[in-house]
Short mmCIF file of C-alpha atoms in Angstrom, two decimals:
data_model
loop_
_atom_site.label_atom_id
_atom_site.label_comp_id
_atom_site.label_asym_id
_atom_site.label_seq_id
_atom_site.Cartn_x
_atom_site.Cartn_y
_atom_site.Cartn_z
CA MET A 263 10.58 -15.68 -24.59
CA THR A 264 10.80 -16.56 -20.90
CA PRO A 265 7.62 -17.20 -18.88
CA GLU A 266 8.40 -14.04 -16.89
CA LEU A 267 8.59 -11.88 -20.01
CA THR A 268 5.45 -13.51 -21.38
CA ALA A 269 3.60 -12.61 -18.17
CA LEU A 270 4.91 -9.03 -18.39
CA THR A 271 3.74 -8.75 -22.00
CA LEU A 272 0.31 -10.12 -21.11
CA ALA A 273 0.10 -7.72 -18.14
CA ALA A 274 0.83 -4.84 -20.51
CA LEU A 275 -1.90 -6.04 -22.88
CA LEU A 276 -4.27 -6.24 -19.90
CA GLN A 277 -3.42 -2.60 -19.23
CA VAL A 278 -4.40 -1.75 -22.81
CA LEU A 279 -7.74 -3.53 -22.33
CA GLN A 280 -8.31 -1.73 -19.03
CA PHE A 281 -7.58 1.60 -20.72
CA ALA A 282 -10.08 0.82 -23.48
CA ALA A 283 -12.79 -0.21 -21.01
CA TYR A 284 -12.20 2.89 -18.90
CA SER A 285 -12.14 5.17 -21.94
CA ILE A 286 -15.39 3.81 -23.36
CA THR A 287 -17.29 3.95 -20.07
CA ALA A 288 -15.92 7.41 -19.25
CA GLN A 289 -16.97 8.78 -22.63
CA LEU A 290 -20.42 7.28 -22.23
CA GLN A 291 -20.69 9.00 -18.84
CA VAL A 292 -19.40 12.48 -19.71
CA GLY A 293 -20.13 12.67 -23.42
CA THR A 294 -17.89 13.05 -26.44
CA LYS A 295 -17.48 16.83 -26.16
CA LYS A 296 -16.11 16.62 -22.62
CA ALA A 297 -13.98 13.54 -23.44
CA LEU A 298 -12.33 15.40 -26.31
CA SER A 299 -11.77 18.60 -24.33
CA PRO A 300 -8.39 19.56 -22.81
CA ARG A 301 -9.89 18.87 -19.35
CA ASP A 302 -8.68 22.08 -17.75
CA THR A 303 -11.36 21.37 -15.18
CA PRO A 304 -10.96 17.80 -13.86
CA VAL A 305 -13.86 15.43 -14.40
CA GLN A 306 -14.89 13.26 -11.46
CA LEU A 307 -16.06 9.93 -12.83
CA THR A 308 -18.53 7.89 -10.81
CA GLY A 309 -19.88 4.36 -10.86
CA LYS A 310 -18.28 1.79 -13.14
CA ALA A 311 -16.36 4.42 -15.11
CA GLY A 312 -14.74 5.73 -11.93
CA ARG A 313 -13.99 2.24 -10.67
CA LEU A 314 -12.48 1.22 -14.03
CA GLN A 315 -10.31 4.35 -13.93
CA ARG A 316 -9.10 3.58 -10.41
CA ALA A 317 -8.45 -0.09 -11.24
CA MET A 318 -6.45 0.99 -14.30
CA ASN A 319 -4.40 3.47 -12.25
CA ASN A 320 -3.78 0.79 -9.63
CA HIS A 321 -2.47 -1.53 -12.33
CA PHE A 322 -0.12 1.17 -13.61
CA GLU A 323 1.33 1.38 -10.10
CA GLY A 324 1.67 -2.39 -9.74
CA LEU A 325 3.02 -2.81 -13.25
CA ILE A 326 5.99 -0.58 -12.50
CA LEU A 327 7.23 -2.82 -9.68
CA PHE A 328 6.33 -6.00 -11.56
CA GLY A 329 8.19 -4.78 -14.64
CA ILE A 330 11.29 -4.03 -12.56
CA ALA A 331 11.08 -7.45 -10.91
CA VAL A 332 10.72 -9.27 -14.22
CA MET A 333 13.60 -7.36 -15.78
CA VAL A 334 15.92 -8.06 -12.85
CA ILE A 335 15.03 -11.76 -12.85
CA THR A 336 15.41 -11.98 -16.63
CA TYR A 337 18.66 -10.04 -16.99
CA SER A 338 20.28 -11.84 -14.07
CA GLY A 339 19.29 -15.21 -15.49
CA GLN A 340 17.54 -16.22 -12.26
CA GLY A 341 14.25 -17.31 -13.77
CA ASP A 342 13.07 -20.73 -12.66
CA GLY A 343 9.84 -22.55 -11.95
CA SER A 344 9.10 -20.53 -8.84
CA THR A 345 9.53 -17.19 -10.58
CA ALA A 346 7.34 -18.38 -13.46
CA ILE A 347 4.64 -19.35 -10.94
CA ALA A 348 4.97 -15.97 -9.19
CA CYS A 349 4.50 -14.21 -12.54
CA ALA A 350 1.45 -16.34 -13.34
CA LEU A 351 0.00 -15.50 -9.92
CA TYR A 352 0.61 -11.79 -10.51
CA LEU A 353 -1.11 -11.93 -13.89
CA ALA A 354 -4.07 -13.95 -12.59
CA ALA A 355 -4.46 -11.56 -9.68
CA ARG A 356 -4.44 -8.53 -11.99
CA VAL A 357 -7.03 -10.11 -14.28
CA LEU A 358 -9.28 -10.90 -11.30
CA TYR A 359 -8.68 -7.48 -9.75
CA VAL A 360 -10.58 -5.68 -12.52
CA PRO A 361 -14.00 -7.28 -11.90
CA ALA A 362 -13.30 -7.33 -8.15
CA TYR A 363 -12.86 -3.55 -8.21
CA VAL A 364 -15.65 -2.81 -10.67
CA PHE A 365 -18.22 -4.93 -8.84
CA GLY A 366 -17.00 -4.11 -5.32
CA TRP A 367 -16.04 -7.59 -4.14
CA VAL A 368 -15.27 -6.86 -0.49
CA PRO A 369 -12.91 -8.09 0.98
CA TRP A 370 -11.81 -10.11 -2.07
CA ARG A 371 -10.57 -7.09 -3.98
CA SER A 372 -7.97 -6.48 -1.27
CA VAL A 373 -7.07 -10.17 -1.06
CA ILE A 374 -6.60 -10.36 -4.82
CA TRP A 375 -4.45 -7.21 -4.76
CA ALA A 376 -2.32 -8.71 -1.97
CA VAL A 377 -1.69 -11.89 -3.99
CA GLY A 378 -0.35 -9.81 -6.89
CA PHE A 379 1.73 -7.63 -4.60
CA CYS A 380 3.21 -10.64 -2.76
CA ALA A 381 4.05 -12.30 -6.10
CA THR A 382 5.96 -9.17 -7.11
CA LEU A 383 7.67 -8.99 -3.73
CA TYR A 384 8.69 -12.64 -4.09
CA LEU A 385 10.32 -11.87 -7.45
CA LEU A 386 12.27 -8.93 -6.02
CA ILE A 387 13.52 -10.95 -3.05
CA ALA A 388 14.34 -13.96 -5.25
CA ALA A 389 16.47 -11.70 -7.42
CA LEU A 390 18.60 -10.78 -4.40
CA LEU A 391 19.17 -14.36 -3.23
#
C-alpha cells in the first residue's frame, strides 16, 4: 500500500475512534434512553461531548477532500516523497486537532486545522502539475 493510502486508512480509523469517543461522552451526558431514541427533537450537547461531536464533524468534512486528494494522487501515479509528507502532516494535524478542540487550545486549534487543510490543498495542486 502506498504511504498516501496508508495515511487515508489511518485517518479513517481516527474517525472511528472520534465517533466512539463522541458516542460514549454523549451517552454519558444525555443518558441511555435519550441516546437510543429516534431524536425527533435534536439534542444540544455541551462541554466535552459537544466539542468531540464538532471535532468529529470537522474531520468528516476534511476527510472528504483528503480522500479525493489521495485517490487522485494514487490513481494518477503521482505519489512521491512530498505527497507522502503532506499525507503524514494531514494525519498528524488531525490527531492533534482532537485534543486541541476538546481542550480549547486557542489559537493552536486553528493553526493545527490550517496545517491539515494546507496539506490537502498541496495534494490537490500537486495532482494537477
